[in-house]
């Protein structure tokens, strides 16, 4: 075969792709199907030549090879169409074809509207093989071909999609009776009783697939969807099959029209009745459906729960707000009190400090007095006292309360001149060092 | 020939003159492939290329073909028709409905026979169906021999796909009785496909073919996979309810009603009237396939009254709509049976006489996609006459195998040769992106390809060249359904401005296109291998050859077109 060309480009090699010899095997080919190639045509002969290589094949190999081949040719006899034939049915007159059950005639009564066209054709063929008048004659029977005609009629109707639909519309054998009031009242049998009813009614729906009844564990959505669907059911069911025969056109035209009109009206009436019937049926089912009740109570519970939750949340929010408010008030109060207290404390401390400072000052002044104003002997004259006290005052003025206290502590109890003077000189030096006193200001205390 | 046989030498292949026979239930055809390789359908002495499979006897004289068919009116009891399907079957398993208006089949030992006056004696003889088939073949072969000027001594016969081994055996015996060597039986749909594919202008392509063989008494639909010129049958169905005779019946009923209206008597009630009506209705049906009007005129149809009428094609198509619909459904069902979608079908071959009907072809064309080719005379000018398809196919096969020993042919048709694993999924390459979710899959080997198989495809590369990735994976066919988006109204308005006529057309199209859009797409399955081709030139192409061997090992050869070196790799065979 000539190589084909594809215009769409191959993808770009991703970054970092590596493989030995640029080839990376990833998977295996899926399981093949064994099929038979038809031994026809020049290409096959070439294939055969390649495959045979002058080998001969035995019968065993033939059988083995054939066993694996997928079957494409189906058996004529697929067991499904062998139903026992009712002897009463065999006596039927073909003229009464409207009354016959076409599916039963063909042996398809368990399939009914579900039977495929192929099944119908096969069933027909099978019945023909058995009931053809020639066969009857051969087996010594009468040449009565009425049942054969029934078969032909059944096939004719079932193989025409329109007529089959008309028959299916009125096929009572495929109907499942809805449960009686008494049955329906039994607990726990709801799905068993109603399931098949809806399954059988579903065949009339123009929209397929049809939502089915489901079971006890179906979701609310499913159940709602189900009832919505069935209340808006779009049915193809029609009642032409039950029409009265319209007389041939060469008879009275008025009569013909009359019958046609009558048929039309009857169809319409039946259709309305059918719609009403289905509605009634769904109503009944809905009334008996435990799930709806359960969903209601659940919903109510849910609603209450929600309400309670909401109320609780509201209450909680309210309480929280109040608590917060109280807390804030309390905090404010505390802060106020604290401020007040600290104010008093400060005052007290101030006073205490004042007292202490007074006391210390007294100690300082006392200390020079105690040592007789640094006069070694005799009373100090007034000038000396004055100058010493002035200098002491000057130092005190420069001192912070703490320093004052320190100095007072150092001086407390000292009675000797040298000791007291030493402390004073030290203090003055310190203050001079700190730049608080000018060197030379002090005369007595500096020496 | 006889001289050589006297010398103890069997017939050597070069002296064979083989023809193809399409042995139908209603009609048979004979064809021969000449020295130019073109199959020619041979006309019999009367000039018929479709020779009715009917034999009739009047006082020991045998009539065949159309002459015999006309005897169905006067001499139905001694006329054997529609007997092909009875060959090799027991009386219990045949459907005798078709022979209602001819000699009735009867039980005879394990087979079927007819009780007919085939000699001038008074008492009827019981003639088995095998004998009838043999006589029929004899007549066909003598016609072919007369035409070719040489005696025909070998045949290839077409049979339906559901022809059992027993039936083949009995037909082979019938051929032996007719003094011809049976080279091979080939299925009718394959013969039809071969007739098209063997035309010199046809190139071998992998395709899915639906062969609808619409005959007189049955319709057979076959779905084939044609892979590298070899055919594998994927599904078949056989139908006896929607065929040519049902179309005849439609016309019979129509004309009968017309006759009753005028004459108050039903021509269908007496066998001769019915036979006459049937014969002429068939002719009318054929005329309606060619023209739009046809006339029918029958002398003394019923109670000595002549009948003459015309019918137009539209009337006929309305009446026969049910049968047409049945045929279309049959084709749809068979495609479904093959687990395929209508979109998968590449070609529809209409074979058999009923395929001449234009409405059937146009109905079929509407269910398939636009790209599907429907090979029927009314849809394609180059189509081969559908009545001749199977005979031509048989003649081509006959010319192919006539050089072979019969033993050789039998060995070649041995299941050890014919049974081969067929790929379940397509094998191909991802395009545009190496990522399975974004890349576009392009099959190299289609599903249902028998292995060993080898295909080569060249691929374009990105515009700027460079390194490319070849990701080989399996593809699963998928049908993508998209709802058509309602077209914006402004679109229509602009079109209207541009061209008045075109806009009218597009409007009507839009109204029709309310159905979902269905597309064929590929889903990426198992990833099989990755190959890198480095340094591809700007605008270069890459050639990929995939070779699957009989054990399903995959060999990959990829190279840039024009370069000498490439990458080779092997994916080992799976263990199942």
XYZ file of N, CA, C and O in Angstrom, chain A residues 129 134-135 138, chain B residues 80-96 99 103-115 125-133 167 170:
184
model
N -41.319 -22.779 8.887
C -40.758 -24.107 8.649
C -41.675 -25.187 9.213
O -41.764 -26.274 8.666
N -47.363 -26.918 2.831
C -46.679 -28.024 2.170
C -46.148 -29.029 3.190
O -46.169 -30.242 2.961
N -45.663 -28.470 4.322
C -45.101 -29.337 5.364
C -46.218 -30.171 5.985
O -46.073 -31.344 6.255
N -47.149 -32.887 3.764
C -46.129 -33.927 3.740
C -46.251 -34.829 4.959
O -46.038 -36.038 4.875
N -39.565 -25.761 -12.125
C -38.870 -25.705 -10.834
C -38.171 -24.355 -10.722
O -37.411 -23.973 -11.614
N -38.469 -23.652 -9.655
C -37.867 -22.329 -9.470
C -37.466 -22.159 -8.009
O -37.906 -22.923 -7.139
N -36.644 -21.193 -7.749
C -36.208 -20.829 -6.390
C -35.706 -22.036 -5.603
O -36.057 -22.228 -4.447
N -34.879 -22.864 -6.260
C -34.463 -24.104 -5.600
C -33.079 -24.010 -4.964
O -32.672 -24.895 -4.242
N -32.356 -22.915 -5.208
C -30.974 -22.871 -4.719
C -30.910 -23.058 -3.199
O -30.067 -23.793 -2.690
N -31.828 -22.397 -2.494
C -31.765 -22.484 -1.037
C -32.157 -23.855 -0.490
O -31.979 -24.108 0.696
N -32.725 -24.719 -1.320
C -33.122 -26.051 -0.827
C -31.953 -27.033 -0.889
O -32.012 -28.106 -0.296
N -30.901 -26.642 -1.630
C -29.787 -27.570 -1.830
C -29.169 -27.933 -0.490
O -28.870 -27.062 0.329
N -29.001 -29.235 -0.264
C -28.296 -29.705 0.923
C -29.059 -29.520 2.216
O -28.470 -29.569 3.280
N -30.361 -29.306 2.107
C -31.136 -29.136 3.340
C -32.171 -30.239 3.445
O -32.579 -30.828 2.449
N -32.591 -30.492 4.691
C -33.654 -31.467 4.869
C -34.983 -30.751 4.637
O -35.073 -29.523 4.734
N -35.991 -31.548 4.354
C -37.295 -30.950 4.068
C -37.815 -30.149 5.260
O -38.476 -29.129 5.095
N -37.451 -30.612 6.474
C -37.938 -29.924 7.674
C -37.339 -28.535 7.844
O -37.894 -27.703 8.540
N -36.194 -28.328 7.236
C -35.537 -27.048 7.494
C -35.650 -26.068 6.329
O -34.942 -25.074 6.299
N -36.521 -26.345 5.375
C -36.676 -25.383 4.283
C -37.970 -24.593 4.420
O -38.932 -25.059 5.025
N -37.917 -23.410 3.867
C -39.118 -22.586 3.812
C -39.649 -22.646 2.384
O -39.063 -22.056 1.483
N -40.723 -23.403 2.159
C -41.159 -23.615 0.774
C -42.000 -22.468 0.217
O -42.503 -22.575 -0.902
N -41.733 -21.267 -3.445
C -42.140 -22.164 -4.532
C -43.650 -22.351 -4.592
O -44.141 -23.326 -5.146
N -43.365 -25.796 -9.013
C -43.395 -27.164 -8.494
C -43.084 -27.125 -6.995
O -42.139 -26.462 -6.584
N -43.904 -27.816 -6.205
C -43.717 -27.769 -4.761
C -42.622 -28.739 -4.330
O -42.572 -29.854 -4.814
N -41.759 -28.324 -3.429
C -40.745 -29.246 -2.926
C -41.387 -30.334 -2.081
O -42.422 -30.108 -1.442
N -40.771 -31.487 -2.102
C -41.304 -32.611 -1.330
C -40.185 -33.274 -0.560
O -39.023 -33.144 -0.907
N -40.615 -34.011 0.445
C -39.630 -34.730 1.248
C -39.150 -35.938 0.461
O -39.935 -36.674 -0.121
N -37.825 -36.108 0.427
C -37.275 -37.246 -0.275
C -36.037 -37.690 0.474
O -35.011 -37.016 0.454
N -36.150 -38.827 1.171
C -35.068 -39.266 2.058
C -34.675 -38.113 2.975
O -35.508 -37.560 3.676
N -33.389 -37.779 2.890
C -32.943 -36.689 3.771
C -32.913 -35.371 3.037
O -32.541 -34.349 3.608
N -33.273 -35.408 1.759
C -33.177 -34.167 1.009
C -34.540 -33.750 0.472
O -35.567 -34.300 0.850
N -34.497 -32.805 -0.421
C -35.713 -32.266 -0.998
C -35.767 -32.698 -2.471
O -34.730 -32.764 -3.128
N -36.957 -32.963 -2.943
C -37.085 -33.332 -4.350
C -38.338 -32.686 -4.922
O -39.150 -32.111 -4.199
N -38.455 -32.763 -6.233
C -39.649 -32.242 -6.909
C -40.246 -33.376 -7.714
O -39.523 -34.196 -8.283
N -41.543 -33.397 -7.760
C -42.210 -34.410 -8.562
C -42.683 -33.744 -9.853
O -43.625 -32.948 -9.839
N -41.784 -38.032 -12.473
C -40.548 -38.504 -11.853
C -40.226 -37.664 -10.634
O -40.553 -36.478 -10.577
N -39.531 -38.296 -9.692
C -39.056 -37.536 -8.543
C -37.607 -37.135 -8.823
O -36.751 -37.986 -9.023
N -37.391 -35.873 -8.900
C -36.054 -35.367 -9.207
C -35.529 -34.611 -7.983
O -36.199 -33.713 -7.486
N -34.371 -35.022 -7.523
C -33.828 -34.360 -6.331
C -33.338 -32.965 -6.694
O -33.039 -32.669 -7.854
N -33.222 -32.169 -5.670
C -32.805 -30.788 -5.894
C -31.361 -30.749 -6.401
O -30.982 -29.869 -7.177
N -30.577 -31.735 -5.986
C -29.187 -31.790 -6.463
C -29.157 -32.004 -7.973
O -28.383 -31.390 -8.694
N -30.048 -32.875 -8.432
C -30.134 -33.166 -9.864
C -30.556 -31.897 -10.626
O -30.020 -31.581 -11.674
N -31.535 -31.196 -10.054
C -32.004 -29.955 -10.686
C -30.865 -28.946 -10.784
O -30.616 -28.339 -11.834
N -30.121 -28.819 -9.674
C -29.008 -27.871 -9.650
C -27.984 -28.261 -10.711
O -27.445 -27.390 -11.412
N -24.446 -27.988 2.483
C -24.983 -27.410 1.248
C -23.887 -27.293 0.197
O -24.098 -27.592 -0.974
N -23.163 -30.652 -1.329
C -24.151 -31.114 -2.299
C -24.055 -30.316 -3.604
O -24.203 -30.875 -4.689
